[in-house]
Tab-separated table of C-alpha atoms and ligand atoms in Angstrom:
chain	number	residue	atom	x	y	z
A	1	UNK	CA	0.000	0.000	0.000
A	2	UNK	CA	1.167	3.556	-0.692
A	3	UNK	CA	1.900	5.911	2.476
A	4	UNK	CA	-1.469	8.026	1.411
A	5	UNK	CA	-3.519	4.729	1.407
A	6	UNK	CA	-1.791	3.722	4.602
A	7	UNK	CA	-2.105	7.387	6.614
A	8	UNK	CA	-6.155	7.019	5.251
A	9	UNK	CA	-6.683	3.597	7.021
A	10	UNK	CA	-5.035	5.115	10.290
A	11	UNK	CA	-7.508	7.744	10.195
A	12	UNK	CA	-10.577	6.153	9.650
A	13	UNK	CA	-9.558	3.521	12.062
A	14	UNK	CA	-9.071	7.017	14.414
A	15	UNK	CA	-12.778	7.845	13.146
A	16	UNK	CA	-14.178	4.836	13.860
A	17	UNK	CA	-12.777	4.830	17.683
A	18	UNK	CA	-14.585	8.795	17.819
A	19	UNK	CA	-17.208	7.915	16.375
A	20	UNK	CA	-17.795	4.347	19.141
A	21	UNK	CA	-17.180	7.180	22.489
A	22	UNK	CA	-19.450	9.286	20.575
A	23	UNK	CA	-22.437	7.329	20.381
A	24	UNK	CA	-21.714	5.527	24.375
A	25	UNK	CA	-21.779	9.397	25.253
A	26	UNK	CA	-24.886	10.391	23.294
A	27	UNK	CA	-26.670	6.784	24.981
A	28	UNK	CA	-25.257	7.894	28.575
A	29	UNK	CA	-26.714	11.427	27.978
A	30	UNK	CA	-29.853	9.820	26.696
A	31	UNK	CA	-30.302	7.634	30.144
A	32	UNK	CA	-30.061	10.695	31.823
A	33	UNK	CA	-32.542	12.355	30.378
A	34	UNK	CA	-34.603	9.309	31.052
A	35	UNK	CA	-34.001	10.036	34.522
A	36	UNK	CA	-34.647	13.274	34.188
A	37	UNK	CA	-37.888	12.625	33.103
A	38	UNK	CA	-38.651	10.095	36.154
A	39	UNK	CA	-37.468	13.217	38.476
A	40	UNK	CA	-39.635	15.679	36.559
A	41	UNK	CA	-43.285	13.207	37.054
A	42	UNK	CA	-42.485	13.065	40.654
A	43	UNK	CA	-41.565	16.260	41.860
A	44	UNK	CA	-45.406	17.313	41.022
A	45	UNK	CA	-47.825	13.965	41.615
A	46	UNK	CA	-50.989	14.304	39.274
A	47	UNK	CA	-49.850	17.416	37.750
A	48	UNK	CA	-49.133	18.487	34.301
A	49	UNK	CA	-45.585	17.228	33.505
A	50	UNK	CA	-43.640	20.170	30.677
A	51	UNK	CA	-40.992	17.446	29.469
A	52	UNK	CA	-39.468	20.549	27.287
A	53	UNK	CA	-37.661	23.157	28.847
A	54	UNK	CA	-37.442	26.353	26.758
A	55	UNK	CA	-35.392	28.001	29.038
A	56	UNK	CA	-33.257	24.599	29.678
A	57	UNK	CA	-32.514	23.911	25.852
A	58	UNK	CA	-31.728	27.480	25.463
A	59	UNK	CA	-29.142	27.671	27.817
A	60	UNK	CA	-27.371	24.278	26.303
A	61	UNK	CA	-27.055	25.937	23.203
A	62	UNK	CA	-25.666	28.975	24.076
A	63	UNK	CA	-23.209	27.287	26.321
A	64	UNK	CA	-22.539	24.966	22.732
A	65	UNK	CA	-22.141	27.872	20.936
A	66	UNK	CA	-19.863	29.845	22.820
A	67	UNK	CA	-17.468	26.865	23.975
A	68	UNK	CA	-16.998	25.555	20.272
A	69	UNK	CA	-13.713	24.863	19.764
A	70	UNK	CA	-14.032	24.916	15.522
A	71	UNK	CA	-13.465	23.656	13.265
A	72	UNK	CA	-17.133	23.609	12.705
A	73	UNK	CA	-18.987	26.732	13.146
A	74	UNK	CA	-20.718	27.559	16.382
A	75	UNK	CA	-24.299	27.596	14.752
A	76	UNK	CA	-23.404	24.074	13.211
A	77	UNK	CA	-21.899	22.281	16.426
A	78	UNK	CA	-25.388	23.898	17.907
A	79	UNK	CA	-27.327	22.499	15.344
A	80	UNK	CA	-25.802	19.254	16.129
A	81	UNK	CA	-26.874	19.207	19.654
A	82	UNK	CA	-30.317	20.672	18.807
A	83	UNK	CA	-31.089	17.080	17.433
A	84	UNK	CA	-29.490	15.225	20.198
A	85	UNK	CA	-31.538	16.738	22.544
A	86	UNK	CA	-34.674	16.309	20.476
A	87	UNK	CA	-34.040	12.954	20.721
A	88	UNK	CA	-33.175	12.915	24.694
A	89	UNK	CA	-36.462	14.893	25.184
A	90	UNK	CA	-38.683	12.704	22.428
A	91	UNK	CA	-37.498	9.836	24.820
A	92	UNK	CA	-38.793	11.690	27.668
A	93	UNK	CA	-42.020	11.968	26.126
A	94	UNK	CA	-42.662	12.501	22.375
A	95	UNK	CA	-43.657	16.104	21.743
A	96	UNK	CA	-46.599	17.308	18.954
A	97	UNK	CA	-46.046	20.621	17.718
A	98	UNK	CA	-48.873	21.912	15.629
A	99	UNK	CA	-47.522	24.441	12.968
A	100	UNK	CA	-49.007	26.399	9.669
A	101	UNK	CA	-49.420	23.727	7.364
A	102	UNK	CA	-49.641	22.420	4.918
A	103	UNK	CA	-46.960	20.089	4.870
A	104	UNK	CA	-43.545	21.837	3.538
A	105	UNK	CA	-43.845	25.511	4.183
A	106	UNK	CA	-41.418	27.635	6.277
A	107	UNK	CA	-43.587	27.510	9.158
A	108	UNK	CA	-42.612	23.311	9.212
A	109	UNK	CA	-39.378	24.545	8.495
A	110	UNK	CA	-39.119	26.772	11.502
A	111	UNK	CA	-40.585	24.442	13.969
A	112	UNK	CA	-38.265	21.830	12.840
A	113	UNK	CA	-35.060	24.175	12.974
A	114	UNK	CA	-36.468	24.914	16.768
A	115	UNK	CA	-37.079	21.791	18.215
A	116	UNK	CA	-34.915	19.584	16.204
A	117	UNK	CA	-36.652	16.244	14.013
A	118	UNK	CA	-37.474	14.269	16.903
A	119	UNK	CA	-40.530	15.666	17.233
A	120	UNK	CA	-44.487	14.635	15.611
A	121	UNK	CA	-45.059	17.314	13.593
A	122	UNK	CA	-49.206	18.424	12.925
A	123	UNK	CA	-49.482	20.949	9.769
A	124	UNK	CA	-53.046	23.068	10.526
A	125	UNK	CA	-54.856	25.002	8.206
A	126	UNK	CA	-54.439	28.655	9.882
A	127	UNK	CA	-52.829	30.187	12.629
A	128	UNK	CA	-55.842	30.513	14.376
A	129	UNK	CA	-56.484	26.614	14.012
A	130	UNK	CA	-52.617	26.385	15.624
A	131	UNK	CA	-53.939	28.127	18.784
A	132	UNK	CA	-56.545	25.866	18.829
A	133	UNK	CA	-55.033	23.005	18.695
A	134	UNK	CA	-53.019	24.285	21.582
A	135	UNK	CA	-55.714	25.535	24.041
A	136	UNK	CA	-57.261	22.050	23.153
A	137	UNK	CA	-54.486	20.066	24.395
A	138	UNK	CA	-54.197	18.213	21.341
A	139	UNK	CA	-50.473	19.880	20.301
A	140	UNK	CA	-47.921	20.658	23.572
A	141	UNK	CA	-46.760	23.310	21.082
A	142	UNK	CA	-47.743	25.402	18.233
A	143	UNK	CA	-45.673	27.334	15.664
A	144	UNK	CA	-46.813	30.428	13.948
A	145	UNK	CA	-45.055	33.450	11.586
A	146	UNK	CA	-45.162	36.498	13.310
A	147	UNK	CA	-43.402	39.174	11.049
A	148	UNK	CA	-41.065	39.483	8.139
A	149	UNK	CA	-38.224	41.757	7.596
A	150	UNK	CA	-39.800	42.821	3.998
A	151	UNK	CA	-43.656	42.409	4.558
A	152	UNK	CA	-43.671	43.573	8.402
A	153	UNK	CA	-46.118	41.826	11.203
A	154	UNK	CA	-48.285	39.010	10.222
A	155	UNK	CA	-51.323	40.810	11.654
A	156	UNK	CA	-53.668	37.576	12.385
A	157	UNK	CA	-51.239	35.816	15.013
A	158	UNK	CA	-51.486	39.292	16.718
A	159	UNK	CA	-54.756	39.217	16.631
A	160	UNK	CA	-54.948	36.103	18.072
A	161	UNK	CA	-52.927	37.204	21.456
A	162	UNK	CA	-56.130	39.745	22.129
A	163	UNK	CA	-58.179	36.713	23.028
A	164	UNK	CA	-55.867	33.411	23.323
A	165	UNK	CA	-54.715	31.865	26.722
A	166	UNK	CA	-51.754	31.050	25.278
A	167	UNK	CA	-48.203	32.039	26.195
A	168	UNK	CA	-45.445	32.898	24.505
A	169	UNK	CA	-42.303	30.252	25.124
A	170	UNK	CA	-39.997	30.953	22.488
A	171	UNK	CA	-39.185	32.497	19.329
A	172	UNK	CA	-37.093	31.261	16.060
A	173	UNK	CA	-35.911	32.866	12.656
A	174	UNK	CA	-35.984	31.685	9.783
A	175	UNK	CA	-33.628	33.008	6.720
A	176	UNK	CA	-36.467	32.934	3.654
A	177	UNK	CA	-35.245	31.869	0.354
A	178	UNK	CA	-37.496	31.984	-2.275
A	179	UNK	CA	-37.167	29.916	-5.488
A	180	UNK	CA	-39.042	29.833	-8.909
A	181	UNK	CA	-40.054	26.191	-9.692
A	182	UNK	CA	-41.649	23.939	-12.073
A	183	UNK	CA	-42.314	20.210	-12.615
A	184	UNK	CA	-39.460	18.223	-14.820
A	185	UNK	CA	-41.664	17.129	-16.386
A	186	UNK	CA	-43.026	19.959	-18.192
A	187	UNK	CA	-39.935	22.172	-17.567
A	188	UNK	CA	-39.751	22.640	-21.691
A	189	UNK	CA	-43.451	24.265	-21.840
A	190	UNK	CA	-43.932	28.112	-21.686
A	191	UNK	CA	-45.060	29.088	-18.175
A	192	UNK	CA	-48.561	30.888	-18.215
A	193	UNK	CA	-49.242	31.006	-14.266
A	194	UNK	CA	-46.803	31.857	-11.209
A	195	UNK	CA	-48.870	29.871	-8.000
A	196	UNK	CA	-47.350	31.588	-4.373
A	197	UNK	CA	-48.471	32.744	-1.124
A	198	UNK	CA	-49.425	36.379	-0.800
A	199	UNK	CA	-46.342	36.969	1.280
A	200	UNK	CA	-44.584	35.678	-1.181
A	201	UNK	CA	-45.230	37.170	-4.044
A	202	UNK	CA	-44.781	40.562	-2.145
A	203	UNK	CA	-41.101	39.364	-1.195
A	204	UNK	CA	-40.102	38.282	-4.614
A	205	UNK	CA	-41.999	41.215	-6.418
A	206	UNK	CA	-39.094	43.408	-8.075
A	207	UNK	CA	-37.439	40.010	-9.297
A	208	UNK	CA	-40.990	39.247	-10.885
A	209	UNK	CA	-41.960	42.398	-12.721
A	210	UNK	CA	-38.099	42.104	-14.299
A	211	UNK	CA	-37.620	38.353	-15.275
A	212	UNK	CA	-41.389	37.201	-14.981
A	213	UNK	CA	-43.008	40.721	-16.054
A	214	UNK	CA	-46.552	39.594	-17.459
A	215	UNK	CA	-46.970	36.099	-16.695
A	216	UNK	CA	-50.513	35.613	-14.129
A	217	UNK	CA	-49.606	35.618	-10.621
A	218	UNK	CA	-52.242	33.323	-8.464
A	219	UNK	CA	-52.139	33.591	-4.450
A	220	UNK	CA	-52.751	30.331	-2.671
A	221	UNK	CA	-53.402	29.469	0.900
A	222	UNK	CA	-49.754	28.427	1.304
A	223	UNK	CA	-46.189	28.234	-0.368
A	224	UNK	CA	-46.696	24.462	-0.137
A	225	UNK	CA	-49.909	24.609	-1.683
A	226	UNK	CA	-48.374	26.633	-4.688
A	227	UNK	CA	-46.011	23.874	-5.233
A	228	UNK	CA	-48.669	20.937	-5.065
A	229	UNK	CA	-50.692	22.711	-8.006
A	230	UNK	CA	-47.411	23.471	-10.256
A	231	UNK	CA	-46.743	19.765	-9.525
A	232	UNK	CA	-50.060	18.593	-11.298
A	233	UNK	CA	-50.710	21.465	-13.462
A	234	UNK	CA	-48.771	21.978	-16.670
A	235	UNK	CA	-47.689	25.160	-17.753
A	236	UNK	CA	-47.578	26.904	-14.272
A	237	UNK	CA	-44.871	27.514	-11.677
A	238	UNK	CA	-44.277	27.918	-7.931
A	239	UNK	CA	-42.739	30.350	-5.740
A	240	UNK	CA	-41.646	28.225	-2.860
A	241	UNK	CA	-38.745	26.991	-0.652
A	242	UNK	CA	-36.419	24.178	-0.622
A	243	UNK	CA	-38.783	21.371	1.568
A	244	UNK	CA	-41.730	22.425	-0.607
A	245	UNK	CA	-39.595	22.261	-4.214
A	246	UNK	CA	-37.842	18.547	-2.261
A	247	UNK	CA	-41.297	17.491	-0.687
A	248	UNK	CA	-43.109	17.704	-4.333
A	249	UNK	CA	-39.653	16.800	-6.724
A	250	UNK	CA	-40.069	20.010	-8.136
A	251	UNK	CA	-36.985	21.183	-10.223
A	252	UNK	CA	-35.434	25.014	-9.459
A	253	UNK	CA	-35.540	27.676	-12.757
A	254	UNK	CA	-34.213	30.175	-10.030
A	255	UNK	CA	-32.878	30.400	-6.515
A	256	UNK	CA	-33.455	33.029	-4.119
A	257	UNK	CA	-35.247	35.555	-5.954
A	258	UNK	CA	-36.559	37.194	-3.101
A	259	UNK	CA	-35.915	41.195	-3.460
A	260	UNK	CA	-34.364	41.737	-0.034
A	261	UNK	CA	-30.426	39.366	0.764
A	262	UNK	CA	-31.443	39.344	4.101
A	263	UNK	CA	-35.283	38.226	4.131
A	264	UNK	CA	-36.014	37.134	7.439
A	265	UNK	CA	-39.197	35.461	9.018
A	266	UNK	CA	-39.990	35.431	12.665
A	267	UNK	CA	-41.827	32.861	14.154
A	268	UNK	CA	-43.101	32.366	17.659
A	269	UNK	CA	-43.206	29.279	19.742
A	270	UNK	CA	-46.996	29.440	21.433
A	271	UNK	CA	-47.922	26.692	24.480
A	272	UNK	CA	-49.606	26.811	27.672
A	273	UNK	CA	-46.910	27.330	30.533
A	274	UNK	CA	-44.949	30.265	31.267
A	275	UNK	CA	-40.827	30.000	30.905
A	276	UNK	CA	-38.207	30.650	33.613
A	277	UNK	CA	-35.734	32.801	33.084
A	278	UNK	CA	-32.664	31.362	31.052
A	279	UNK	CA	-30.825	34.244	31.311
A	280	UNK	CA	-30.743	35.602	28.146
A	281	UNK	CA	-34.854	36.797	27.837
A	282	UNK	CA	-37.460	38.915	26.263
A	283	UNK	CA	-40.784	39.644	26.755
A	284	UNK	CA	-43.821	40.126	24.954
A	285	UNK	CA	-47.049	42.133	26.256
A	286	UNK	CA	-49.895	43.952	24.943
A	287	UNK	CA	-51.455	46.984	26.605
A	288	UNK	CA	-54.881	49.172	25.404
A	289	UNK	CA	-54.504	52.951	26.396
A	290	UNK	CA	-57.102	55.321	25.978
A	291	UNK	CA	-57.210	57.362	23.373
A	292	UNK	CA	-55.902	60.646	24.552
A	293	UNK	CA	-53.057	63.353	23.946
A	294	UNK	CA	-49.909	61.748	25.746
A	295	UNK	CA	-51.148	58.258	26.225
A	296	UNK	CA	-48.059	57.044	23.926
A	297	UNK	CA	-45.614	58.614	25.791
A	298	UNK	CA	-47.330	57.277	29.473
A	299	UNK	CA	-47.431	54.264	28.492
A	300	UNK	CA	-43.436	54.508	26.550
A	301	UNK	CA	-41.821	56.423	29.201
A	302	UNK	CA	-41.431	53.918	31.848
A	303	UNK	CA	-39.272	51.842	29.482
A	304	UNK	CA	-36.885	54.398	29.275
A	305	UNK	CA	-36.989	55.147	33.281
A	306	UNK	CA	-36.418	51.486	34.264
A	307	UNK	CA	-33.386	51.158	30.968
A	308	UNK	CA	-35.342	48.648	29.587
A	309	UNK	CA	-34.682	48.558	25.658
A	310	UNK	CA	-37.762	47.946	23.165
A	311	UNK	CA	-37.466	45.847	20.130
A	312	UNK	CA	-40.855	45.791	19.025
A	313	UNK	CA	-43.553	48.000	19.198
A	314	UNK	CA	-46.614	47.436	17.055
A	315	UNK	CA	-50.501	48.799	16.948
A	316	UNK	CA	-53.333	47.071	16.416
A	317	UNK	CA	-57.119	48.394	16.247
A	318	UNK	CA	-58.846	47.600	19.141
A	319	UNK	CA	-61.906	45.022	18.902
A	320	UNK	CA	-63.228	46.981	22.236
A	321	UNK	CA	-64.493	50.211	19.979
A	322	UNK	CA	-63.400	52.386	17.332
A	323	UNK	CA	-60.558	54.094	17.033
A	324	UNK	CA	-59.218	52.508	20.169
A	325	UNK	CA	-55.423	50.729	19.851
A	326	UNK	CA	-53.575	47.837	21.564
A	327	UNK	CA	-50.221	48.087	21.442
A	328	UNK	CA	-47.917	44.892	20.835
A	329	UNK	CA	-44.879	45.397	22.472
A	330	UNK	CA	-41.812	43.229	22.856
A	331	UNK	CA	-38.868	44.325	24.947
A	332	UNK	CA	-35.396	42.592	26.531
A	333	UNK	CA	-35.338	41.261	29.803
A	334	UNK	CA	-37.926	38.495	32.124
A	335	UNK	CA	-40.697	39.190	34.000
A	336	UNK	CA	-39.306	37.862	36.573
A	337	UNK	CA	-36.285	40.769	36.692
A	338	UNK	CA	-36.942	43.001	39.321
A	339	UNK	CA	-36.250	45.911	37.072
A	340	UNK	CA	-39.090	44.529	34.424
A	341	UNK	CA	-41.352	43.735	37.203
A	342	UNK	CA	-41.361	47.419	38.754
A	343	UNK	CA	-41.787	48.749	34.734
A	344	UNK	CA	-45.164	46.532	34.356
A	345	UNK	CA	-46.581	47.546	37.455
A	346	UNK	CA	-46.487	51.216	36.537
A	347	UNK	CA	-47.523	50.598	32.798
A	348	UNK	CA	-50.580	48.193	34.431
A	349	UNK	CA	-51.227	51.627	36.392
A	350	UNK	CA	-51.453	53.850	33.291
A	351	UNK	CA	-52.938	51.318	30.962
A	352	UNK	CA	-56.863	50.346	30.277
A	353	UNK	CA	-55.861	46.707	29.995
A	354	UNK	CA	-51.883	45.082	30.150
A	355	UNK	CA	-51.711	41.279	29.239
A	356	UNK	CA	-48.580	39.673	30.020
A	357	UNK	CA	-48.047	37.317	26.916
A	358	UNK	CA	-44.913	35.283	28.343
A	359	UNK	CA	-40.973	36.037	28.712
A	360	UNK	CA	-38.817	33.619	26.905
A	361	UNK	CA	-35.279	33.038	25.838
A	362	UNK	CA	-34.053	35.268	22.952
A	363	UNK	CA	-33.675	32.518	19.882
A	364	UNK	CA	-29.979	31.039	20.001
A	365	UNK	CA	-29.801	29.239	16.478
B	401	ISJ	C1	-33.010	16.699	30.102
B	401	ISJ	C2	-34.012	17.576	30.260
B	401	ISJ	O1	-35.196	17.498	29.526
B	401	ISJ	C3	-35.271	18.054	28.184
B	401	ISJ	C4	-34.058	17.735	27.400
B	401	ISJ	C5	-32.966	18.560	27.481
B	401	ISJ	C6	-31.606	18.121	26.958
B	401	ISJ	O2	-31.573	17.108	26.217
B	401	ISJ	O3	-30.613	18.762	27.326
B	401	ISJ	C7	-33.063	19.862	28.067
B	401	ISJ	C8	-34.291	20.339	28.468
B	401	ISJ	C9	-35.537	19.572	28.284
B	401	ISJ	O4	-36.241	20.025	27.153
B	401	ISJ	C10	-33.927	18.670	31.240
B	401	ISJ	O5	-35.000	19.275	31.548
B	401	ISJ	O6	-32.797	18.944	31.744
């Protein structure tokens, strides 16, 4: 054998030995989590049992992330333990997360970048039909889009904070690449109809009126349902991302042809317990003021006398009456922080109605 072929057995017989302590590790850190699970059912006797720690997970990762050695990237080695403890926790108990379906959208996408592929998966019709599922007990956890860096807020899942239960127990984003594409087999015929969401269309607009300029645009329910119908129907095309273009073996004309590099989606993790701080927190609350000179700076000013920084503030019309607003407002920091609990008190004093939607960790991958 030459030296090369010899030095290449060495090595994989080194990668082999790695690979052995690496899987007895992952099975050792999967019997504790076993055990952890035992611990968790009887600290609280004939309670509900949350299996998933938000505030938990969040904290592995960033403690993954910042003690990476290299050579892989810190978002990769975190990705890599995302899925190990999916699997720890399905073996705790196996967790259904209801997201906006159907099958192969962003919002699947999301969920599955959050809480790794371990988990059962339930695609719903419409965010409001996520909530629902949640309330119901039928998902642990829902996922839902809650703004875009191009198209702004998506307005319903606000809405649906005005008269949901839920909490908020996490958040995740999502880098949105858009792609034009077409079944192979009719990729040779002309292309009479583009098939997208809404959303999308709006993203991938410039890119459209300048390669595509003409051609009918039809909105669907869903990105996934745009690539079903180009699937079936010749002569049309999808706007879509890669599980959509993968899930229905649709072949790519163009990649990322969204308007905006660094189109971003933001998704939030809904369920039915409040988080603990991890450490590294936000908070998300919405408050009705009445409608007179000065109520934006009342109900503003606090923020800037306890230091607490805003990163979202958003209006909504009021169903109570017209011409009334609630105001969506995410900031940094847990309710539980003394600080953030003093700031809440005096906005609850100024405000018609404050509803604490949940603090949860800041989104690590
Ligand atoms: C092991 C635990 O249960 C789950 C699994 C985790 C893990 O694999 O690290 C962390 C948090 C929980 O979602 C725990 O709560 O510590």
């Amino acid at each position: 054998m030459s030296d090369e072929q010899i030095r290449l057995a060495e090595l994989r017989d080194e990668i082999d030995q790695i690979d052995q302590q690496i899987m007895d590790l992952i099975s050792a850190r999967a019997r504790c989590a076993q055990e952890v699970a035992h611990v968790k059912m009887g600290a609280n006797p004939g309670q509900d049992v949350f299996f998933y720690r938000p505030e938990r997970e969040a904290q592995v990762l960033r403690r993954i992330k910042d003690s990476n050695p290299g050579p892989l990237s810190g978002e990769e080695m975190a990705r890599l333990f995302r899925e190990i403890m999916s699997a720890c926790l399905a073996l705790e108990k196996p967790m259904h997360i209801a997201f906006l379906g159907p099958i192969g959208t962003f919002t699947q996408a999301a969920a599955l970048k959050h809480f790794g592929h371990s988990v059962v998966s339930v695609p719903l019709p419409a965010i409001d039909a996520v909530f629902r599922e949640v309330e119901s007990g039928a998902a642990h956890y829902g996922v839902v889009p809650v703004e875009n860096s191009t198209e702004g807020m998506i307005n319903h899942t606000l809405d649906m904070f005005m008269s949901s239960p839920l909490k908020i127990c996490g958040e995740v984003q999502l880098r949105i690449h858009h792609h034009l594409m077409v079944s192979p087999k009719n990729k040779d015929q002309e292309i009479t109809r583009i098939y997208s969401h809404q959303q999308s269309f709006a993203q991938c607009r410039q890119w459209l009126d300048t390669h595509r300029y003409g051609i009918e645009r039809v909105t669907v329910s869903s990105n996934a349902e745009a690539a079903r119908r180009a699937a079936e129907e010749p002569g049309t095309a999808a706007i879509a991302g890669d599980m959509a273009a993968e899930l229905y073996g649709l072949e790519k004309l163009a990649t990322s042809i969204e308007d905006r590099p660094d189109n971003t989606t933001r998704f939030l993790i809904i369920g039915r317990e409040e988080v603990p701080a991890s450490g590294h927190d936000k908070s998300s609350i919405l408050v009705s003021m009445r409608n007179k000179p000065g109520a934006l700076y009342q109900l503003l000013e606090p923020f800037h006398s306890h230091g607490i920084s805003l990163t979202r503030i958003e209006t909504r019309p009021s169903p109570s009456g017209t011409w009334a607003y609630v105001f969506y407002i995410d900031f940094e920091g847990h309710m539980e922080d003394e600080q953030v609990s003093k700031l809440l008190a005096k906005v609850d004093d100024e405000a018609v109605e404050l509803k604490r939607l949940g603090s949860y960790p800041i989104g690590v991958l």
